[in-house]
Amino acid sequence: MIGSMIVDILGYALIGLGIFFWFWGTSHLVGRRSVLFKLHSLSISDTLGSMAIIAGLLLKLPREWPLLLLAILSLAMWNTMLGYVLAYCSTTYDSTTYNPTTGANRE
């Protein structure tokens, strides 16, 4: 009885933590930082928030563990990859001053 209550509290705490990460990442969108910083913080916080929510659901619905584990692995792989693609696409690229060996623009 006490064990299941602790699992319930931990599951709800993980779901709440995930929702907190979602709102925390979204709050950076209204700042004055660069697009790269905004996309980076949003992708990381959304990935962590989604993974925390799914971990909370895993505690609440243990019989659905194969599907939830697949969701966690998919989030970890695709959100990380898409975050890097978005960050790369948001950087400025000038073909006349771009140095391919360093990946930065020359002065």
N, CA, C and O atoms as a GROMACS GRO file, in nm:
protein
  428
    1MET      N    1   0.082  -0.120   0.000
    1MET     CA    2   0.000   0.000   0.000
    1MET      C    3   0.086   0.126   0.000
    1MET      O    4   0.065   0.216  -0.081
    2ILE      N    5   0.184   0.133   0.092
    2ILE     CA    6   0.271   0.249   0.099
    2ILE      C    7   0.362   0.253  -0.023
    2ILE      O    8   0.395   0.361  -0.073
    3GLY      N    9   0.404   0.136  -0.072
    3GLY     CA   10   0.489   0.130  -0.190
    3GLY      C   11   0.419   0.187  -0.313
    3GLY      O   12   0.478   0.262  -0.390
    4SER      N   13   0.292   0.149  -0.330
    4SER     CA   14   0.219   0.201  -0.446
    4SER      C   15   0.192   0.350  -0.433
    4SER      O   16   0.186   0.421  -0.533
    5MET      N   17   0.176   0.398  -0.309
    5MET     CA   18   0.156   0.541  -0.288
    5MET      C   19   0.283   0.619  -0.322
    5MET      O   20   0.275   0.728  -0.379
    6ILE      N   21   0.398   0.565  -0.288
    6ILE     CA   22   0.525   0.631  -0.321
    6ILE      C   23   0.546   0.632  -0.472
    6ILE      O   24   0.593   0.731  -0.527
    7VAL      N   25   0.510   0.522  -0.539
    7VAL     CA   26   0.523   0.517  -0.685
    7VAL      C   27   0.429   0.619  -0.749
    7VAL      O   28   0.467   0.685  -0.846
    8ASP      N   29   0.306   0.632  -0.696
    8ASP     CA   30   0.213   0.733  -0.748
    8ASP      C   31   0.267   0.874  -0.731
    8ASP      O   32   0.261   0.956  -0.823
    9ILE      N   33   0.320   0.903  -0.612
    9ILE     CA   34   0.374   1.038  -0.587
    9ILE      C   35   0.494   1.066  -0.678
    9ILE      O   36   0.506   1.175  -0.732
   10LEU      N   37   0.581   0.967  -0.695
   10LEU     CA   38   0.696   0.984  -0.782
   10LEU      C   39   0.653   1.002  -0.928
   10LEU      O   40   0.711   1.083  -1.000
   11GLY      N   41   0.552   0.927  -0.970
   11GLY     CA   42   0.500   0.942  -1.106
   11GLY      C   43   0.443   1.080  -1.130
   11GLY      O   44   0.471   1.142  -1.233
   12TYR      N   45   0.363   1.130  -1.036
   12TYR     CA   46   0.307   1.265  -1.052
   12TYR      C   47   0.416   1.371  -1.043
   12TYR      O   48   0.409   1.474  -1.111
   13ALA      N   49   0.517   1.348  -0.960
   13ALA     CA   50   0.628   1.445  -0.950
   13ALA      C   51   0.704   1.453  -1.082
   13ALA      O   52   0.743   1.562  -1.124
   14LEU      N   53   0.727   1.338  -1.147
   14LEU     CA   54   0.796   1.339  -1.276
   14LEU      C   55   0.712   1.408  -1.383
   14LEU      O   56   0.765   1.481  -1.466
   15ILE      N   57   0.582   1.385  -1.382
   15ILE     CA   58   0.494   1.451  -1.478
   15ILE      C   59   0.496   1.603  -1.454
   15ILE      O   60   0.501   1.680  -1.550
   16GLY      N   61   0.491   1.644  -1.328
   16GLY     CA   62   0.497   1.787  -1.296
   16GLY      C   63   0.630   1.848  -1.335
   16GLY      O   64   0.635   1.961  -1.384
   17LEU      N   65   0.739   1.774  -1.314
   17LEU     CA   66   0.871   1.822  -1.354
   17LEU      C   67   0.879   1.839  -1.506
   17LEU      O   68   0.939   1.934  -1.556
   18GLY      N   69   0.819   1.745  -1.578
   18GLY     CA   70   0.818   1.756  -1.724
   18GLY      C   71   0.741   1.877  -1.771
   18GLY      O   72   0.785   1.946  -1.862
   19ILE      N   73   0.627   1.904  -1.711
   19ILE     CA   74   0.550   2.023  -1.748
   19ILE      C   75   0.627   2.150  -1.713
   19ILE      O   76   0.623   2.248  -1.788
   20PHE      N   77   0.698   2.149  -1.600
   20PHE     CA   78   0.782   2.264  -1.564
   20PHE      C   79   0.888   2.288  -1.670
   20PHE      O   80   0.910   2.403  -1.709
   21PHE      N   81   0.955   2.183  -1.717
   21PHE     CA   82   1.057   2.198  -1.821
   21PHE      C   83   0.997   2.254  -1.950
   21PHE      O   84   1.060   2.336  -2.017
   22TRP      N   85   0.876   2.210  -1.986
   22TRP     CA   86   0.812   2.263  -2.107
   22TRP      C   87   0.793   2.414  -2.096
   22TRP      O   88   0.827   2.488  -2.188
   23PHE      N   89   0.738   2.459  -1.984
   23PHE     CA   90   0.713   2.602  -1.969
   23PHE      C   91   0.843   2.680  -1.955
   23PHE      O   92   0.854   2.792  -2.004
   24TRP      N   93   0.942   2.622  -1.888
   24TRP     CA   94   1.071   2.688  -1.872
   24TRP      C   95   1.137   2.711  -2.007
   24TRP      O   96   1.191   2.819  -2.031
   25GLY      N   97   1.135   2.612  -2.096
   25GLY     CA   98   1.194   2.628  -2.228
   25GLY      C   99   1.119   2.728  -2.313
   25GLY      O  100   1.179   2.801  -2.391
   26THR      N  101   0.988   2.730  -2.298
   26THR     CA  102   0.907   2.824  -2.375
   26THR      C  103   0.929   2.967  -2.328
   26THR      O  104   0.919   3.061  -2.407
   27SER      N  105   0.959   2.986  -2.201
   27SER     CA  106   0.978   3.120  -2.149
   27SER      C  107   1.098   3.189  -2.212
   27SER      O  108   1.102   3.312  -2.216
   28HIS      N  109   1.195   3.115  -2.263
   28HIS     CA  110   1.313   3.176  -2.326
   28HIS      C  111   1.282   3.231  -2.465
   28HIS      O  112   1.362   3.307  -2.520
   29LEU      N  113   1.168   3.196  -2.522
   29LEU     CA  114   1.136   3.243  -2.657
   29LEU      C  115   1.107   3.392  -2.660
   29LEU      O  116   1.123   3.455  -2.766
   30VAL      N  117   1.067   3.451  -2.550
   30VAL     CA  118   1.033   3.593  -2.549
   30VAL      C  119   1.153   3.680  -2.511
   30VAL      O  120   1.140   3.802  -2.504
   31GLY      N  121   1.268   3.620  -2.487
   31GLY     CA  122   1.385   3.697  -2.448
   31GLY      C  123   1.452   3.764  -2.566
   31GLY      O  124   1.406   3.753  -2.680
   32ARG      N  125   1.562   3.834  -2.537
   32ARG     CA  126   1.636   3.907  -2.641
   32ARG      C  127   1.758   3.831  -2.688
   32ARG      O  128   1.845   3.889  -2.754
   33ARG      N  129   1.768   3.705  -2.656
   33ARG     CA  130   1.884   3.626  -2.696
   33ARG      C  131   1.876   3.592  -2.844
   33ARG      O  132   1.778   3.624  -2.912
   34SER      N  133   1.981   3.529  -2.894
   34SER     CA  134   1.986   3.491  -3.034
   34SER      C  135   1.890   3.375  -3.061
   34SER      O  136   1.845   3.306  -2.969
   35VAL      N  137   1.861   3.357  -3.189
   35VAL     CA  138   1.771   3.248  -3.228
   35VAL      C  139   1.834   3.114  -3.191
   35VAL      O  140   1.763   3.022  -3.150
   36LEU      N  141   1.965   3.105  -3.205
   36LEU     CA  142   2.034   2.981  -3.171
   36LEU      C  143   2.015   2.946  -3.023
   36LEU      O  144   1.987   2.831  -2.990
   37PHE      N  145   2.030   3.044  -2.936
   37PHE     CA  146   2.011   3.019  -2.794
   37PHE      C  147   1.868   2.978  -2.765
   37PHE      O  148   1.843   2.887  -2.686
   38LYS      N  149   1.773   3.045  -2.828
   38LYS     CA  150   1.632   3.012  -2.805
   38LYS      C  151   1.599   2.871  -2.850
   38LYS      O  152   1.533   2.796  -2.779
   39LEU      N  153   1.646   2.834  -2.970
   39LEU     CA  154   1.618   2.700  -3.020
   39LEU      C  155   1.688   2.594  -2.936
   39LEU      O  156   1.632   2.487  -2.910
   40HIS      N  157   1.810   2.623  -2.895
   40HIS     CA  158   1.884   2.527  -2.814
   40HIS      C  159   1.815   2.502  -2.680
   40HIS      O  160   1.796   2.387  -2.640
   41SER      N  161   1.777   2.609  -2.611
   41SER     CA  162   1.712   2.592  -2.481
   41SER      C  163   1.574   2.528  -2.496
   41SER      O  164   1.533   2.448  -2.412
   42LEU      N  165   1.503   2.563  -2.603
   42LEU     CA  166   1.370   2.504  -2.624
   42LEU      C  167   1.381   2.355  -2.656
   42LEU      O  168   1.303   2.276  -2.604
   43SER      N  169   1.475   2.317  -2.740
   43SER     CA  170   1.485   2.175  -2.775
   43SER      C  171   1.530   2.091  -2.657
   43SER      O  172   1.481   1.980  -2.637
   44ILE      N  173   1.623   2.143  -2.578
   44ILE     CA  174   1.669   2.066  -2.461
   44ILE      C  175   1.559   2.055  -2.356
   44ILE      O  176   1.535   1.947  -2.302
   45SER      N  177   1.493   2.166  -2.326
   45SER     CA  178   1.390   2.160  -2.222
   45SER      C  179   1.270   2.077  -2.266
   45SER      O  180   1.210   2.007  -2.185
   46ASP      N  181   1.233   2.085  -2.394
   46ASP     CA  182   1.122   2.002  -2.442
   46ASP      C  183   1.158   1.854  -2.438
   46ASP      O  184   1.075   1.770  -2.402
   47THR      N  185   1.281   1.822  -2.475
   47THR     CA  186   1.322   1.682  -2.471
   47THR      C  187   1.323   1.629  -2.328
   47THR      O  188   1.269   1.522  -2.300
   48LEU      N  189   1.384   1.706  -2.237
   48LEU     CA  190   1.388   1.661  -2.098
   48LEU      C  191   1.248   1.655  -2.037
   48LEU      O  192   1.216   1.561  -1.964
   49GLY      N  193   1.164   1.755  -2.068
   49GLY     CA  194   1.028   1.756  -2.015
   49GLY      C  195   0.946   1.639  -2.066
   49GLY      O  196   0.875   1.573  -1.989
   50SER      N  197   0.957   1.612  -2.195
   50SER     CA  198   0.882   1.499  -2.252
   50SER      C  199   0.931   1.366  -2.194
   50SER      O  200   0.852   1.276  -2.166
   51MET      N  201   1.063   1.355  -2.177
   51MET     CA  202   1.115   1.230  -2.121
   51MET      C  203   1.073   1.214  -1.975
   51MET      O  204   1.045   1.102  -1.932
   52ALA      N  205   1.067   1.322  -1.898
   52ALA     CA  206   1.022   1.314  -1.759
   52ALA      C  207   0.874   1.275  -1.753
   52ALA      O  208   0.833   1.196  -1.668
   53ILE      N  209   0.794   1.331  -1.842
   53ILE     CA  210   0.650   1.296  -1.844
   53ILE      C  211   0.633   1.149  -1.880
   53ILE      O  212   0.551   1.080  -1.819
   54ILE      N  213   0.707   1.102  -1.977
   54ILE     CA  214   0.694   0.961  -2.014
   54ILE      C  215   0.745   0.870  -1.903
   54ILE      O  216   0.689   0.763  -1.880
   55ALA      N  217   0.851   0.911  -1.833
   55ALA     CA  218   0.898   0.832  -1.719
   55ALA      C  219   0.792   0.828  -1.609
   55ALA      O  220   0.774   0.725  -1.543
   56GLY      N  221   0.723   0.940  -1.589
   56GLY     CA  222   0.613   0.942  -1.493
   56GLY      C  223   0.500   0.851  -1.535
   56GLY      O  224   0.442   0.780  -1.453
   57LEU      N  225   0.469   0.851  -1.664
   57LEU     CA  226   0.366   0.761  -1.715
   57LEU      C  227   0.411   0.616  -1.705
   57LEU      O  228   0.330   0.526  -1.684
   58LEU      N  229   0.540   0.593  -1.719
   58LEU     CA  230   0.593   0.457  -1.706
   58LEU      C  231   0.569   0.404  -1.564
   58LEU      O  232   0.541   0.286  -1.546
   59LEU      N  233   0.581   0.492  -1.465
   59LEU     CA  234   0.552   0.450  -1.328
   59LEU      C  235   0.403   0.428  -1.306
   59LEU      O  236   0.362   0.340  -1.231
   60LYS      N  237   0.321   0.511  -1.372
   60LYS     CA  238   0.176   0.500  -1.355
   60LYS      C  239   0.117   0.384  -1.436
   60LYS      O  240   0.018   0.324  -1.393
   61LEU      N  241   0.174   0.353  -1.552
   61LEU     CA  242   0.122   0.249  -1.641
   61LEU      C  243   0.232   0.149  -1.673
   61LEU      O  244   0.281   0.146  -1.786
   62PRO      N  245   0.273   0.066  -1.577
   62PRO     CA  246   0.387  -0.022  -1.601
   62PRO      C  247   0.363  -0.127  -1.709
   62PRO      O  248   0.459  -0.177  -1.767
   63ARG      N  249   0.238  -0.161  -1.737
   63ARG     CA  250   0.214  -0.263  -1.839
   63ARG      C  251   0.236  -0.210  -1.981
   63ARG      O  252   0.242  -0.288  -2.076
   64GLU      N  253   0.247  -0.080  -1.996
   64GLU     CA  254   0.272  -0.019  -2.127
   64GLU      C  255   0.420   0.012  -2.149
   64GLU      O  256   0.453   0.097  -2.232
   65TRP      N  257   0.510  -0.055  -2.075
   65TRP     CA  258   0.650  -0.018  -2.078
   65TRP      C  259   0.716  -0.031  -2.215
   65TRP      O  260   0.803   0.050  -2.245
   66PRO      N  261   0.681  -0.128  -2.301
   66PRO     CA  262   0.751  -0.131  -2.431
   66PRO      C  263   0.724  -0.007  -2.514
   66PRO      O  264   0.815   0.049  -2.575
   67LEU      N  265   0.600   0.037  -2.518
   67LEU     CA  266   0.564   0.155  -2.596
   67LEU      C  267   0.625   0.283  -2.537
   67LEU      O  268   0.675   0.368  -2.610
   68LEU      N  269   0.621   0.294  -2.405
   68LEU     CA  270   0.676   0.414  -2.340
   68LEU      C  271   0.829   0.417  -2.350
   68LEU      O  272   0.888   0.524  -2.366
   69LEU      N  273   0.892   0.301  -2.341
   69LEU     CA  274   1.038   0.296  -2.359
   69LEU      C  275   1.077   0.333  -2.502
   69LEU      O  276   1.176   0.402  -2.523
   70LEU      N  277   0.998   0.288  -2.599
   70LEU     CA  278   1.023   0.327  -2.738
   70LEU      C  279   1.006   0.477  -2.756
   70LEU      O  280   1.081   0.541  -2.829
   71ALA      N  281   0.908   0.534  -2.688
   71ALA     CA  282   0.886   0.679  -2.696
   71ALA      C  283   1.004   0.755  -2.636
   71ALA      O  284   1.048   0.855  -2.692
   72ILE      N  285   1.057   0.708  -2.524
   72ILE     CA  286   1.172   0.775  -2.462
   72ILE      C  287   1.294   0.767  -2.553
   72ILE      O  288   1.365   0.866  -2.571
   73LEU      N  289   1.319   0.650  -2.610
   73LEU     CA  290   1.434   0.636  -2.700
   73LEU      C  291   1.417   0.722  -2.826
   73LEU      O  292   1.513   0.783  -2.872
   74SER      N  293   1.296   0.727  -2.879
   74SER     CA  294   1.271   0.810  -2.997
   74SER      C  295   1.291   0.957  -2.966
   74SER      O  296   1.350   1.030  -3.046
   75LEU      N  297   1.243   1.000  -2.851
   75LEU     CA  298   1.262   1.140  -2.812
   75LEU      C  299   1.409   1.173  -2.796
   75LEU      O  300   1.455   1.277  -2.844
   76ALA      N  301   1.482   1.086  -2.730
   76ALA     CA  302   1.624   1.112  -2.706
   76ALA      C  303   1.700   1.120  -2.838
   76ALA      O  304   1.790   1.203  -2.853
   77MET      N  305   1.664   1.036  -2.932
   77MET     CA  306   1.738   1.033  -3.059
   77MET      C  307   1.694   1.146  -3.152
   77MET      O  308   1.778   1.222  -3.200
   78TRP      N  309   1.566   1.159  -3.178
   78TRP     CA  310   1.518   1.253  -3.280
   78TRP      C  311   1.521   1.397  -3.233
   78TRP      O  312   1.558   1.486  -3.310
   79ASN      N  313   1.482   1.423  -3.110
   79ASN     CA  314   1.483   1.562  -3.063
   79ASN      C  315   1.625   1.616  -3.054
   79ASN      O  316   1.649   1.733  -3.082
   80THR      N  317   1.720   1.531  -3.015
   80THR     CA  318   1.859   1.576  -3.012
   80THR      C  319   1.908   1.607  -3.153
   80THR      O  320   1.972   1.709  -3.176
   81MET      N  321   1.877   1.518  -3.247
   81MET     CA  322   1.920   1.538  -3.384
   81MET      C  323   1.853   1.661  -3.446
   81MET      O  324   1.920   1.741  -3.512
   82LEU      N  325   1.724   1.677  -3.425
   82LEU     CA  326   1.654   1.792  -3.481
   82LEU      C  327   1.699   1.923  -3.416
   82LEU      O  328   1.701   2.027  -3.481
   83GLY      N  329   1.734   1.918  -3.289
   83GLY     CA  330   1.787   2.037  -3.221
   83GLY      C  331   1.916   2.083  -3.284
   83GLY      O  332   1.938   2.203  -3.301
   84TYR      N  333   2.003   1.988  -3.319
   84TYR     CA  334   2.128   2.025  -3.384
   84TYR      C  335   2.104   2.077  -3.525
   84TYR      O  336   2.170   2.171  -3.568
   85VAL      N  337   2.010   2.017  -3.596
   85VAL     CA  338   1.980   2.064  -3.732
   85VAL      C  339   1.923   2.206  -3.727
   85VAL      O  340   1.962   2.291  -3.807
   86LEU      N  341   1.831   2.232  -3.635
   86LEU     CA  342   1.775   2.367  -3.623
   86LEU      C  343   1.882   2.467  -3.583
   86LEU      O  344   1.885   2.579  -3.635
   87ALA      N  345   1.969   2.429  -3.493
   87ALA     CA  346   2.075   2.520  -3.451
   87ALA      C  347   2.170   2.548  -3.566
   87ALA      O  348   2.214   2.661  -3.584
   88TYR      N  349   2.202   2.446  -3.644
   88TYR     CA  350   2.291   2.465  -3.759
   88TYR      C  351   2.226   2.554  -3.863
   88TYR      O  352   2.292   2.641  -3.920
   89CYS      N  353   2.098   2.534  -3.888
   89CYS     CA  354   2.028   2.614  -3.989
   89CYS      C  355   2.009   2.759  -3.944
   89CYS      O  356   1.995   2.848  -4.028
   90SER      N  357   2.009   2.784  -3.818
   90SER     CA  358   1.986   2.919  -3.770
   90SER      C  359   2.114   3.003  -3.768
   90SER      O  360   2.108   3.124  -3.747
   91THR      N  361   2.229   2.940  -3.791
   91THR     CA  362   2.353   3.017  -3.792
   91THR      C  363   2.363   3.092  -3.923
   91THR      O  364   2.310   3.050  -4.026
   92THR      N  365   2.433   3.203  -3.919
   92THR     CA  366   2.451   3.281  -4.041
   92THR      C  367   2.559   3.216  -4.125
   92THR      O  368   2.660   3.169  -4.072
   93TYR      N  369   2.539   3.214  -4.254
   93TYR     CA  370   2.633   3.152  -4.345
   93TYR      C  371   2.655   3.246  -4.461
   93TYR      O  372   2.562   3.280  -4.534
   94ASP      N  373   2.779   3.288  -4.478
   94ASP     CA  374   2.817   3.372  -4.591
   94ASP      C  375   2.921   3.294  -4.670
   94ASP      O  376   3.029   3.266  -4.618
   95SER      N  377   2.890   3.258  -4.795
   95SER     CA  378   2.979   3.172  -4.873
   95SER      C  379   3.110   3.242  -4.908
   95SER      O  380   3.209   3.175  -4.938
   96THR      N  381   3.114   3.374  -4.905
   96THR     CA  382   3.238   3.443  -4.940
   96THR      C  383   3.336   3.447  -4.824
   96THR      O  384   3.456   3.457  -4.846
   97THR      N  385   3.287   3.440  -4.702
   97THR     CA  386   3.377   3.448  -4.587
   97THR      C  387   3.379   3.319  -4.505
   97THR      O  388   3.444   3.315  -4.401
   98TYR      N  389   3.310   3.215  -4.548
   98TYR     CA  390   3.301   3.092  -4.470
   98TYR      C  391   3.430   3.012  -4.482
   98TYR      O  392   3.481   2.991  -4.592
   99ASN      N  393   3.481   2.967  -4.369
   99ASN     CA  394   3.601   2.883  -4.364
   99ASN      C  395   3.555   2.741  -4.331
   99ASN      O  396   3.515   2.715  -4.217
  100PRO      N  397   3.560   2.647  -4.428
  100PRO     CA  398   3.507   2.512  -4.403
  100PRO      C  399   3.588   2.432  -4.303
  100PRO      O  400   3.535   2.338  -4.244
  101THR      N  401   3.715   2.465  -4.282
  101THR     CA  402   3.794   2.387  -4.187
  101THR      C  403   3.759   2.420  -4.043
  101THR      O  404   3.761   2.332  -3.956
  102THR      N  405   3.726   2.546  -4.017
  102THR     CA  406   3.690   2.582  -3.880
  102THR      C  407   3.540   2.590  -3.860
  102THR      O  408   3.493   2.584  -3.746
  103GLY      N  409   3.464   2.603  -3.969
  103GLY     CA  410   3.319   2.614  -3.957
  103GLY      C  411   3.272   2.752  -3.917
  103GLY      O  412   3.155   2.770  -3.882
  104ALA      N  413   3.361   2.849  -3.922
  104ALA     CA  414   3.325   2.985  -3.882
  104ALA      C  415   3.350   3.080  -3.998
  104ALA      O  416   3.421   3.048  -4.094
  105ASN      N  417   3.291   3.196  -3.989
  105ASN     CA  418   3.314   3.299  -4.090
  105ASN      C  419   3.447   3.369  -4.063
  105ASN      O  420   3.482   3.397  -3.949
  106ARG      N  421   3.521   3.396  -4.173
  106ARG     CA  422   3.645   3.470  -4.161
  106ARG      C  423   3.616   3.618  -4.146
  106ARG      O  424   3.512   3.667  -4.189
  107GLU      N  425   3.709   3.687  -4.085
  107GLU     CA  426   3.693   3.833  -4.068
  107GLU      C  427   3.720   3.903  -4.197
  107GLU      O  428   3.712   4.026  -4.203
   0.00000   0.00000   0.00000
